[in-house]
Short mmCIF file of C-alpha atoms in Angstrom, two decimals:
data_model
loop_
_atom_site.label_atom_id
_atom_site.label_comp_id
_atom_site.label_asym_id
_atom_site.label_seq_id
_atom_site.Cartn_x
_atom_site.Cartn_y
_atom_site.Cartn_z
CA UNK O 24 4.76 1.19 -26.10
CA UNK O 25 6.33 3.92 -27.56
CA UNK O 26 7.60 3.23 -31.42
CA UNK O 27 10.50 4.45 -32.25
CA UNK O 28 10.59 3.05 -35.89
CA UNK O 29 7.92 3.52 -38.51
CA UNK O 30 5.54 0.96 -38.16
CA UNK O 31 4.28 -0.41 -40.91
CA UNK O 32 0.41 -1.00 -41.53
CA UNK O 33 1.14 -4.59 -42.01
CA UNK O 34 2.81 -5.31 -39.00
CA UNK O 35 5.86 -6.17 -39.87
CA UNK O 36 7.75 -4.89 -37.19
CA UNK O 37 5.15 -4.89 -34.65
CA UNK O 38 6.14 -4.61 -30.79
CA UNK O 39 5.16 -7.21 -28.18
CA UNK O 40 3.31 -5.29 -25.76
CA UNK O 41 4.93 -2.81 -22.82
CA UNK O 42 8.97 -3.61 -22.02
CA UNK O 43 10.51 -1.84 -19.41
CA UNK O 44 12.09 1.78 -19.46
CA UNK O 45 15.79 1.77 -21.09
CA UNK O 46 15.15 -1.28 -22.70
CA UNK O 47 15.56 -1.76 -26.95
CA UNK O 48 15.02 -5.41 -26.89
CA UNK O 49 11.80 -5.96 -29.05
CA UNK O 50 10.96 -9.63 -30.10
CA UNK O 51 8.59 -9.47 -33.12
CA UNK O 52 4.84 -10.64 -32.65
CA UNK O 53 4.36 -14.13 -33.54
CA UNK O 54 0.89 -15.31 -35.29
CA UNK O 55 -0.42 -18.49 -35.58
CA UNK O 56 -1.81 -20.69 -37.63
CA UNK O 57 -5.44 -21.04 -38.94
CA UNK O 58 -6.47 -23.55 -36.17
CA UNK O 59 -9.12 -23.83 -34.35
CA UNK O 60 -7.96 -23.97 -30.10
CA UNK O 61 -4.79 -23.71 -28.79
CA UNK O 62 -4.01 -24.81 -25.24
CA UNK O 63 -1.87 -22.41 -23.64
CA UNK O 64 0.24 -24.97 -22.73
CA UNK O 65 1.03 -26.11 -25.82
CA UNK O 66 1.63 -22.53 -27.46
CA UNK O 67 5.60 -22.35 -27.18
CA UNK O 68 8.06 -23.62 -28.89
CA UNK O 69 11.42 -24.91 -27.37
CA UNK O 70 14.86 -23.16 -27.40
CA UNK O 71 14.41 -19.61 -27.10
CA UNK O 72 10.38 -18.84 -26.87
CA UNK O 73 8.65 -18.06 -30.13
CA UNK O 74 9.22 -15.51 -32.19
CA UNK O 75 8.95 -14.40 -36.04
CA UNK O 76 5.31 -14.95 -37.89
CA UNK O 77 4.57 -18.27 -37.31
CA UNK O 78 3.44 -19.98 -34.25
CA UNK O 79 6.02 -22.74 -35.33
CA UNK O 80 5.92 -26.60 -33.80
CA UNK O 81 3.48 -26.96 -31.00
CA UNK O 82 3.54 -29.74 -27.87
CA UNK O 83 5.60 -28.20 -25.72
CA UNK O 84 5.03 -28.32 -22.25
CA UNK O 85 5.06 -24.82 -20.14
CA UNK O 86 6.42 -26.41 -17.33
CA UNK O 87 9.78 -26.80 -19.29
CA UNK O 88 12.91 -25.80 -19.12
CA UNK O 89 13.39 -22.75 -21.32
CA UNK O 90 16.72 -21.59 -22.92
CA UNK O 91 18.90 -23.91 -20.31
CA UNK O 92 17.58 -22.12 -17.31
CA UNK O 93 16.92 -23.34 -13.98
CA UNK O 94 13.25 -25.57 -14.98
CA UNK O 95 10.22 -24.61 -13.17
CA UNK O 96 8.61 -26.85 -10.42
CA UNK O 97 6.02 -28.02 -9.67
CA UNK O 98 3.32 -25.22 -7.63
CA UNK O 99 1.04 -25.46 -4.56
CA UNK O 100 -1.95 -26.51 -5.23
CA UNK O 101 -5.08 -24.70 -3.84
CA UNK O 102 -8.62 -25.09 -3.66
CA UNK O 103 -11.80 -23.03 -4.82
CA UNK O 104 -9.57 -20.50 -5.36
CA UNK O 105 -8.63 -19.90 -1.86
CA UNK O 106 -5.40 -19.50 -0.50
CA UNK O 107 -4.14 -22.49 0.93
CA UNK O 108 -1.60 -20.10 3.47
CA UNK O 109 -3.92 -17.29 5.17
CA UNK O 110 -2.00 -16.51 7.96
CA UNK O 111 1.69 -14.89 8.10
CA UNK O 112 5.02 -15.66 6.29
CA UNK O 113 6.12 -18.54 8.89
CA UNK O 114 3.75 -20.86 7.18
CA UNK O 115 4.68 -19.60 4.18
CA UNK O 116 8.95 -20.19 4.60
CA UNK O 117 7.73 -23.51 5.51
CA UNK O 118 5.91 -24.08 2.08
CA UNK O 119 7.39 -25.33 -1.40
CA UNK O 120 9.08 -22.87 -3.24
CA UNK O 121 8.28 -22.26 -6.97
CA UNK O 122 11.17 -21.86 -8.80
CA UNK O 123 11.07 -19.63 -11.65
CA UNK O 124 13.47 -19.32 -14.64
CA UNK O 125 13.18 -15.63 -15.21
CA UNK O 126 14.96 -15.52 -18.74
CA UNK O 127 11.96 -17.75 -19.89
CA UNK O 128 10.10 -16.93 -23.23
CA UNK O 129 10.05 -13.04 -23.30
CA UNK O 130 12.60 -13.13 -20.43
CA UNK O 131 12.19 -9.29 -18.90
CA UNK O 132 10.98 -7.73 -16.18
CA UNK O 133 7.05 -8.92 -17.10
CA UNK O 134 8.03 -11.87 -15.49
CA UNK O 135 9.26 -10.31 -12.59
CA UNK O 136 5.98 -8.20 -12.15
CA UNK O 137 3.45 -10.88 -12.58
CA UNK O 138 5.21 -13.73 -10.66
CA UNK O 139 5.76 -11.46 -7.25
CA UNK O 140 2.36 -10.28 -7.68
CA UNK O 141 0.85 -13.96 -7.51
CA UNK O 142 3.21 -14.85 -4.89
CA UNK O 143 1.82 -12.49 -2.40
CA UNK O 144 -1.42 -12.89 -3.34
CA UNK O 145 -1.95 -16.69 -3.35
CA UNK O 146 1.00 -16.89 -0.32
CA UNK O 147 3.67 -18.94 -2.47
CA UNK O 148 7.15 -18.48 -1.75
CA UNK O 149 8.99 -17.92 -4.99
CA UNK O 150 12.83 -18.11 -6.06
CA UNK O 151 13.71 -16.28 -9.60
CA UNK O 152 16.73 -16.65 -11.12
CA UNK O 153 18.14 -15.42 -14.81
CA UNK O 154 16.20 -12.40 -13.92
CA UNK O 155 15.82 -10.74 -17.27
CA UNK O 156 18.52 -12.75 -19.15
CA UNK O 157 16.86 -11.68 -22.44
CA UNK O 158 18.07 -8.21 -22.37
CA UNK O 159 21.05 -6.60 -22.70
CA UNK O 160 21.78 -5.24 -19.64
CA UNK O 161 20.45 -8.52 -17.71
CA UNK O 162 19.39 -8.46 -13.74
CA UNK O 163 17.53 -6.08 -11.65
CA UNK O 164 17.53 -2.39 -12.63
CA UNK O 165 16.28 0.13 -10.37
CA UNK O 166 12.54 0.17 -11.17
CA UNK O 167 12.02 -4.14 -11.22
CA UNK O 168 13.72 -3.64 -7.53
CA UNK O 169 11.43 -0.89 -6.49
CA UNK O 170 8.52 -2.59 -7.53
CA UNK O 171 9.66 -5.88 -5.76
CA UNK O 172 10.19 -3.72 -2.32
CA UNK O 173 6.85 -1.89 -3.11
CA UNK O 174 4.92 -5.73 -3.09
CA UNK O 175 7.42 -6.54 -0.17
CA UNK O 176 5.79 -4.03 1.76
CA UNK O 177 2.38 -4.44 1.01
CA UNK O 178 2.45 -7.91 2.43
CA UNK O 179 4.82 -7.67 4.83
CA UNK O 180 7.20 -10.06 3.34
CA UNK O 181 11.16 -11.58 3.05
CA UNK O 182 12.55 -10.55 0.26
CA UNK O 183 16.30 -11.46 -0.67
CA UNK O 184 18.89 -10.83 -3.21
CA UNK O 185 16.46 -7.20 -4.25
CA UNK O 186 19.67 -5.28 -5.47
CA UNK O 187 20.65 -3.56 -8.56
CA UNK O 188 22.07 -5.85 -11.30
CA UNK O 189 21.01 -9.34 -9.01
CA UNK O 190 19.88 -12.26 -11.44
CA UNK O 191 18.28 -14.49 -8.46
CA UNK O 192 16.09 -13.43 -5.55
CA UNK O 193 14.06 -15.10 -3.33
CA UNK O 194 10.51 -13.95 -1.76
CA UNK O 195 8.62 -15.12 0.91
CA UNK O 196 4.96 -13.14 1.20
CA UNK O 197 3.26 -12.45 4.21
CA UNK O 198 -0.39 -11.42 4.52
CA UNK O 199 -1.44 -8.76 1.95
CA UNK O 200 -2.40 -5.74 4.07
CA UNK O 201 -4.00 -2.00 2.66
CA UNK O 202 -1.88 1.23 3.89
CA UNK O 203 -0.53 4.31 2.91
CA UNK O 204 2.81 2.68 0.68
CA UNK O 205 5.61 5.25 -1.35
CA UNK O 206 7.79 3.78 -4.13
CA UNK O 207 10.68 5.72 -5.50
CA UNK O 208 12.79 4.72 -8.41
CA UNK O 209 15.43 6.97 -8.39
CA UNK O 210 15.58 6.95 -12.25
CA UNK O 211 13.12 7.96 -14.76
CA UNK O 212 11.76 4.35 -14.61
CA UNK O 213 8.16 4.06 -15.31
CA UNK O 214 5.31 4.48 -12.64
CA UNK O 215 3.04 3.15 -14.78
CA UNK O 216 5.15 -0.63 -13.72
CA UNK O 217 5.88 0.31 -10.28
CA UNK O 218 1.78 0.14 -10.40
CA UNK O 219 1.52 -3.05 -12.89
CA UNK O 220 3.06 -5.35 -9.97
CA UNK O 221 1.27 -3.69 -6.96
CA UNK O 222 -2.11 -3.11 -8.37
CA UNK O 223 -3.61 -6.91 -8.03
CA UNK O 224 -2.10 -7.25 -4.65
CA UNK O 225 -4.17 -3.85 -3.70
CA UNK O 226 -7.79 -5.62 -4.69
CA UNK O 227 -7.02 -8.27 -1.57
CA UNK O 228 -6.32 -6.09 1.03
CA UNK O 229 -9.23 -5.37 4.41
CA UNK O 230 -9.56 -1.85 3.13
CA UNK O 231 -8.36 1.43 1.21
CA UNK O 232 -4.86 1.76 0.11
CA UNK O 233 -2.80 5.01 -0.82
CA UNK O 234 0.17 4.84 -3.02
CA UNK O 235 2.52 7.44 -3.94
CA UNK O 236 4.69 6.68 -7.09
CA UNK O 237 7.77 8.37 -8.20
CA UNK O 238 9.72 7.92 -11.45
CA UNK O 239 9.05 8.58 -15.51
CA UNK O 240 5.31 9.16 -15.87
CA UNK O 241 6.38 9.30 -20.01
CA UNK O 242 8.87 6.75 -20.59
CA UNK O 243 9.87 4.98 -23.69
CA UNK O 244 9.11 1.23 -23.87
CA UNK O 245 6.68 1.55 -20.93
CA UNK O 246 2.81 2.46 -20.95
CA UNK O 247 2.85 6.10 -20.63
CA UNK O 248 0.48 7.10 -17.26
CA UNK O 249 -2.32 8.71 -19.50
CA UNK O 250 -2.32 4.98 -20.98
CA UNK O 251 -2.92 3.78 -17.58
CA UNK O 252 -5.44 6.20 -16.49
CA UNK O 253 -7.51 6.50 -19.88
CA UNK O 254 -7.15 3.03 -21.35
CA UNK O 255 -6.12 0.40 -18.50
CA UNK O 256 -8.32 1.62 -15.57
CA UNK O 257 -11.54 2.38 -17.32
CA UNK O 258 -11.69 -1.96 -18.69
CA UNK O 259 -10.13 -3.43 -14.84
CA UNK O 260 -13.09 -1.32 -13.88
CA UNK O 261 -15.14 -4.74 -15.57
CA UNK O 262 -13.24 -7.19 -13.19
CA UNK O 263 -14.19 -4.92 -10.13
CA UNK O 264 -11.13 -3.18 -9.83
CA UNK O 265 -11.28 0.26 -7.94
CA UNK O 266 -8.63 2.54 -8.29
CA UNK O 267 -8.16 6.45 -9.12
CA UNK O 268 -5.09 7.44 -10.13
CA UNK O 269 -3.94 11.38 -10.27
CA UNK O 270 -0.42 12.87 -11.78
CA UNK O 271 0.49 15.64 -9.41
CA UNK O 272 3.81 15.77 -11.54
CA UNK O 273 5.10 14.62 -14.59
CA UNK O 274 8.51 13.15 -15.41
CA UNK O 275 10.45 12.52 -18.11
CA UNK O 276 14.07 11.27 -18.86
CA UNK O 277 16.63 11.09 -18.08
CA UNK O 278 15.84 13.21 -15.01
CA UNK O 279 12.32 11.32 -14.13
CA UNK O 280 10.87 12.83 -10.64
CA UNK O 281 7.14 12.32 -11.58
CA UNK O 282 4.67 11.60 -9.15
CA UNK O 283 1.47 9.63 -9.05
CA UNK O 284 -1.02 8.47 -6.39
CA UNK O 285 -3.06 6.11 -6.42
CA UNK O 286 -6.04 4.93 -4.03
CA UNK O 287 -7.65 1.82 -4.37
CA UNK O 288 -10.45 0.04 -2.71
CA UNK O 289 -10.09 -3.53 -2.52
CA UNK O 290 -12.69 -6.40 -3.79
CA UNK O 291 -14.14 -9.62 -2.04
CA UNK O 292 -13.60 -11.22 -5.42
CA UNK O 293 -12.94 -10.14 -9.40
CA UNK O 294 -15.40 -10.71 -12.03
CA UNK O 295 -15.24 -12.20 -15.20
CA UNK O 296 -15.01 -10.27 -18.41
CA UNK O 297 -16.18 -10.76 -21.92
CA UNK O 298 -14.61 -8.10 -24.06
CA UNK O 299 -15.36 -9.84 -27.65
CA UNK O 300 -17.91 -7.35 -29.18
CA UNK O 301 -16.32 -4.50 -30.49
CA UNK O 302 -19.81 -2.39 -31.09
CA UNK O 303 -18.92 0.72 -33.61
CA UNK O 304 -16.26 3.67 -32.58
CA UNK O 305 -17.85 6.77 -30.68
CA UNK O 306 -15.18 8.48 -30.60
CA UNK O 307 -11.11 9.59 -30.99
CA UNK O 308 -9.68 11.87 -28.35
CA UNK O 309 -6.19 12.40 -27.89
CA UNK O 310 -3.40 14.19 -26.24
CA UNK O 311 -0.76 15.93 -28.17
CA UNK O 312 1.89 17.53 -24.85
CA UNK O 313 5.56 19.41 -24.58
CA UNK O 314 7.05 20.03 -21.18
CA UNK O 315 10.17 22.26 -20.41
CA UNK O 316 11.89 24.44 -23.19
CA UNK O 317 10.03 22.24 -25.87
CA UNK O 318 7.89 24.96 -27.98
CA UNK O 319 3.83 24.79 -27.75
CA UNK O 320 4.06 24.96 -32.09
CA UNK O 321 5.68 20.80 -32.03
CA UNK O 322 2.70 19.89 -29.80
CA UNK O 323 0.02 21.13 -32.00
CA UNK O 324 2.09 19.53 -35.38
CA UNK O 325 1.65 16.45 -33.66
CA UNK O 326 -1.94 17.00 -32.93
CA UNK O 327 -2.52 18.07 -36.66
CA UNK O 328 -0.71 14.96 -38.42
CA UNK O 329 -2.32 12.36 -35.89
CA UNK O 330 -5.75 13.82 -36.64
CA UNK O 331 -4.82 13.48 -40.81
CA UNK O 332 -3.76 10.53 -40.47
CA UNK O 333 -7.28 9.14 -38.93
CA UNK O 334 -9.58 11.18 -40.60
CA UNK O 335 -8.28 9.60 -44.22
CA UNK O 336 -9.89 6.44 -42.60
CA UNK O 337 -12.74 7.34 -39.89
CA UNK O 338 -13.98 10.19 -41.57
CA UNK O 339 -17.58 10.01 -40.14
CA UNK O 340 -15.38 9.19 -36.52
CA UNK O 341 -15.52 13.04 -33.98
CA UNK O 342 -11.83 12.87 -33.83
CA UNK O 343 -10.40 15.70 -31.13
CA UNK O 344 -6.90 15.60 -30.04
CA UNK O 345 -5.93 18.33 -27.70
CA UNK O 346 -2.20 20.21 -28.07
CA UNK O 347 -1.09 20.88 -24.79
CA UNK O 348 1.80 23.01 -23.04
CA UNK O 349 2.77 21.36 -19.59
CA UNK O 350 2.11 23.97 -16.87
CA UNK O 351 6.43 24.45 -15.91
CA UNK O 352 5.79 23.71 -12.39
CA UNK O 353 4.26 20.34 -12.60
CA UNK O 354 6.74 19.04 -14.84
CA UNK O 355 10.48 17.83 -14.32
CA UNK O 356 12.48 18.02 -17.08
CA UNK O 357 11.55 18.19 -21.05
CA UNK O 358 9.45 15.93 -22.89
CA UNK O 359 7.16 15.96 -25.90
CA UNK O 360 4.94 12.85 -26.66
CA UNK O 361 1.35 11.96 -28.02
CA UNK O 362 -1.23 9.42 -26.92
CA UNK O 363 -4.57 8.74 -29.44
CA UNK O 364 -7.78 6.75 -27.51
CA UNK O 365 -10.51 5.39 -29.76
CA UNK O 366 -13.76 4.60 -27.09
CA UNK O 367 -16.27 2.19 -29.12
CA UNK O 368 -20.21 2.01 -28.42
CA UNK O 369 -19.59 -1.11 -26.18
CA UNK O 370 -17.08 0.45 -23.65
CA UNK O 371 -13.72 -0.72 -25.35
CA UNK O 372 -11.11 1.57 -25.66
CA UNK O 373 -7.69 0.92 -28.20
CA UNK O 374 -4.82 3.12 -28.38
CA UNK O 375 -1.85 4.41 -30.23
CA UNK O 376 0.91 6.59 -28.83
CA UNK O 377 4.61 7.65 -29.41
CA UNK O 378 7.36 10.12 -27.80
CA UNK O 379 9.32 12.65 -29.41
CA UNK O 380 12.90 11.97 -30.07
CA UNK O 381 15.79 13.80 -31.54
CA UNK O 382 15.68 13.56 -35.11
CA UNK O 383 12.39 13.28 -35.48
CA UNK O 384 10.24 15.75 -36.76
CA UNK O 385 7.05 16.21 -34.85
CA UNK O 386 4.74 15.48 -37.84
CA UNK O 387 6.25 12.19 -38.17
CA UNK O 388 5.63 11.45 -34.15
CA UNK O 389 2.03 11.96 -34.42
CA UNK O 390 1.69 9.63 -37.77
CA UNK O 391 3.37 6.74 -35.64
CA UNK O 392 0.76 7.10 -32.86
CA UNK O 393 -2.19 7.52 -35.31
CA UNK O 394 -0.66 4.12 -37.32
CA UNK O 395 -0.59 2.33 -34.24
CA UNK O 396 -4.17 3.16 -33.65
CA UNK O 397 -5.20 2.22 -37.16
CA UNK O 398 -3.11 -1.27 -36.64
CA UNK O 399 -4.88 -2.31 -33.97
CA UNK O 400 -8.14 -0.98 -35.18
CA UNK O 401 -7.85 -3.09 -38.50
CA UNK O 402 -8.30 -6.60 -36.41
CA UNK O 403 -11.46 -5.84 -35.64
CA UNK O 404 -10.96 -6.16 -31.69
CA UNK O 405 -11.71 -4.74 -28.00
CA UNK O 406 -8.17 -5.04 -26.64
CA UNK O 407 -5.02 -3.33 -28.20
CA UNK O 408 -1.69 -5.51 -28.04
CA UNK O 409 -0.82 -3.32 -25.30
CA UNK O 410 -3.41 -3.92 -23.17
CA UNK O 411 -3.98 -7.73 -23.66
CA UNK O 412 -0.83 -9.11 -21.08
CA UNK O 413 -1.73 -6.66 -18.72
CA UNK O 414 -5.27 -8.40 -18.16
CA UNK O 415 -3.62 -11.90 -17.96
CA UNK O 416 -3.62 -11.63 -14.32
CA UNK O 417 -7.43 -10.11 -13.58
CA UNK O 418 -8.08 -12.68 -15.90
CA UNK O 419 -6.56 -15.72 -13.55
CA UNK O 420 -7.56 -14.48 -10.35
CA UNK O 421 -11.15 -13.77 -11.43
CA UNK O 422 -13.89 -15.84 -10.46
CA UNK O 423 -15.62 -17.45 -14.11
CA UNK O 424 -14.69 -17.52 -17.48
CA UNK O 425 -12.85 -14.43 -19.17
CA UNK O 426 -12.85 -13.48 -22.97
CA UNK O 427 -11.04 -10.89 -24.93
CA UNK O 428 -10.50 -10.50 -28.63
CA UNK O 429 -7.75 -9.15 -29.73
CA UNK O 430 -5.00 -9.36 -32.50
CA UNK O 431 -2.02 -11.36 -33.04
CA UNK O 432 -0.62 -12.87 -29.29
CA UNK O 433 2.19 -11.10 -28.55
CA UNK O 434 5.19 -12.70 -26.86
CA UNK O 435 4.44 -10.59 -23.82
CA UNK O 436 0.83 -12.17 -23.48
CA UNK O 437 2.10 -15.70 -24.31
CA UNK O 438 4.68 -15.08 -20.94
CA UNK O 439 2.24 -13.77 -18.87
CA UNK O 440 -0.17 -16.84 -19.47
CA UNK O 441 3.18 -19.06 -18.81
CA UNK O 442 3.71 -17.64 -15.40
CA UNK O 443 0.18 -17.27 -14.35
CA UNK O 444 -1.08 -20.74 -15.81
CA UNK O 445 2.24 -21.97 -13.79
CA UNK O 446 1.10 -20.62 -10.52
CA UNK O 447 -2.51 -20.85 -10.43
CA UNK O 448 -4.62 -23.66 -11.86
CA UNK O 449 -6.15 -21.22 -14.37
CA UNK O 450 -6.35 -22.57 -18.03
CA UNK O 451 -5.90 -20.56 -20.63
CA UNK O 452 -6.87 -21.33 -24.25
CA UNK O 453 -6.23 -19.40 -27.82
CA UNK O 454 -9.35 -19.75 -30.04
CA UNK O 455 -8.99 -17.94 -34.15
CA UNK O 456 -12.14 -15.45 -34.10
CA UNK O 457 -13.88 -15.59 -37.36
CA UNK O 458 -13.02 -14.66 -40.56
CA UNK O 459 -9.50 -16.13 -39.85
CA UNK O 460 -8.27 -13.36 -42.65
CA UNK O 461 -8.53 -10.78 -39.96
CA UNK O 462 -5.95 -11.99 -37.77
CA UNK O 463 -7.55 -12.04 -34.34
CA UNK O 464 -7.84 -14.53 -31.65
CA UNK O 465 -10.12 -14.73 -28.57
CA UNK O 466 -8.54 -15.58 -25.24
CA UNK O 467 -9.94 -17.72 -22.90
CA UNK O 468 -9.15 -18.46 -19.40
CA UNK O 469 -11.06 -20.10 -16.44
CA UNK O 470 -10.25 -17.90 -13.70
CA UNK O 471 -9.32 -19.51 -10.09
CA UNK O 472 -12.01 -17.41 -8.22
CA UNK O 473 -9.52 -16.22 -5.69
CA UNK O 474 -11.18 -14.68 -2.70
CA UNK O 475 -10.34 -11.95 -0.33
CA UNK O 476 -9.42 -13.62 2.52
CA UNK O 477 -9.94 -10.57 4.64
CA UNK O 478 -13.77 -10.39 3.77
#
């Protein structure tokens, strides 16, 4: 999420939702057309994925091969959103495998994340290969691994090929079960992922699960964890979704060591959302923080310049970002950073954030946050282009029809309705929200009504 390029107000260079720590890969956003609906099936566009402004030819099929990789076949099919395998993994080795070409469309470790997570939910054995050929350092790096062990564990599964730098592995699930689970990058990788990828397995457990989650809590290209906790969690709390999620210490890079945990209660079945009216905004709050040897005076220029930056346009808005100092011993290592949370009337919540970096003067990191804001303000919509792939999944496995407006489909959303489309019988459609001018879209999906098999 975090942008470390000026970002212009007309999104020329705007990011496609969260990639994973390290990474510098960015495709640009892609925008289409003034049409009326769009079939998720039908919004790719051969070769490589989409990418640039334009939504380009449509008619593709999903279930195509993508960039020469290993094509996708055909799923399991289920019914009433049941699983069709409730029992342990031997009936699951002995089921189809869906093969999944892992360098498809946005071709990182999204893929990764939201195809293991369906796997162990809906019991279908899964074989990825070109794990993250889109990026330059392709295969597993520490954190996608962790997070495929973490799922590994909560079901009880087989999982092969889970090592550092492997392009294929192979997972059989077992029955989802609640516990007390720890994950543990080793790097600075982002917790906020390690949670991305276990989270929806969590809601189909008996009962209460505990998670403790070690790596970055701050990283670059990844959702920072005050993202998670004051953006994410407060919408999955629409679906159903129960979780509370405390930092008991923060980590940055390159040293990471941060710690969350995270309980969760689990669900007999996730609702359907309709986030399309935006109401009027309440409120900005914010969070302007240093950690380490980084001086208290850079957090509050951060704090100052965000707040400037908003007030030229919400000047009627209560805007209060907070400069913090990190207490030094619940912090690992030094870090500087700034998130901004606008909270509308009707419960929506869009935000904007950005780390320090060398280089950069602190003035200019809070702009980029407060721009970001203002970007995704200026569509007129409930869900930033952060936030819209990460509800892809609620959105599938929820029982009904889900809506959310947002702004221009990122490449990250478009691959996350690939994979889940591909392993559920979800539909997802694109529909232009009126005045076309404003560049937002409504998506639409018709939710499998997956069930809790332990309830």
């Amino acid at each position: 999420m975090e942008n470390h390029n000026r970002l212009s107000k007309n999104n020329a260079a705007m990011f496609n939702g969260f990639e994973e720590s390290g990474m510098h890969s960015r495709a640009t956003s892609v925008k289409q057309p003034a049409q009326t609906t769009t079939n998720v099936s039908q919004f790719c566009q051969s070769g490589s994925g989409l990418a640039g402004n334009s939504m380009g030819s449509l008619g593709c099929d999903l279930s195509r091969n993508f960039g020469g990789g290993m094509a996708v076949a055909p799923v399991m099919s289920f019914t009433n959103g049941y699983n069709k395998w409730t029992t342990n993994s031997d009936e699951a080795e002995s089921a189809e495998v869906t093969e999944i070409d892992g360098g498809v469309m946005e071709g990182g470790g999204q893929i990764l994340r939201i195809a293991v997570a369906l796997c162990s939910i809906l019991h279908k054995p899964i074989s990825i290969s070109r794990i993250r050929a889109n990026r330059t350092n392709p295969g597993l790096r520490p954190q996608h691994m962790t997070g495929m062990q973490l799922v590994r564990d909560i079901c009880s599964g087989q999982l092969t090929g889970d090592q550092v730098g492997a392009q294929h592995v192979t997972f059989i699930p077992g029955m989802v079960q609640g516990g007390t689970f720890l994950a543990d990058t080793g790097t600075a990788g982002a917790v906020s992922l390690l949670l991305q990828v276990a989270l929806p397995c969590l809601m189909f457990t008996p009962g209460t699960s505990h998670l403790t989650l070690r790596g970055g809590t701050n990283a670059e290209m990844a959702p920072q964890v005050d993202y998670t906790t004051n953006v994410l969690r407060p919408i999955l709390e629409a679906f159903g979704v129960k979780m509370d999620c405390k930092i008991s210490m923060r980590g940055y890079f390159p040293r990471g060591g941060g710690e969350i945990t995270v309980q969760t209660s689990p669900v007999r079945q996730l609702r359907a959302v309709d986030l399309t009216n935006f109401g009027t905004i309440k409120r900005i709050t914010g969070r302007a923080f240093v950690a380490g040897v980084i001086p208290f005076k850079i957090a509050q220029q951060m704090a100052k310049s965000a707040t400037s930056v908003l007030w030229r346009t919400y000047r009627e808005v209560p805007i209060n970002i907070q400069a913090i100092q990190e207490p030094k011993n619940a912090v690992i290592g030094n870090g500087t950073g700034i998130i901004v949370v606008a909270e509308t009337t009707t419960g929506c919540r869009l935000a904007g954030s950005s780390l320090g970096r060398k280089g950069i003067q602190a003035e200019q990191v809070g702009a980029d946050a407060a721009e970001m804001l203002l970007r995704n303000l200026s569509f007129g919509c409930c869900v930033d282009e952060y936030l819209q792939d990460q509800l892809i999944i609620f959105m599938a496995l929820a029982a009904g029809r889900s809506r959310m407006k947002t702004g221009p489909i990122t490449l990250h959303t478009q691959t996350a309705m690939h994979i889940a489309q591909m392993m559920t019988s979800a539909q997802f459609s694109v529909v232009q929200a009126s005045p076309p001018s404003t560049e937002s879209y409504i998506i639409e999906c018709e939710g499998v009504g997956h069930r809790n098999p332990h309830f």
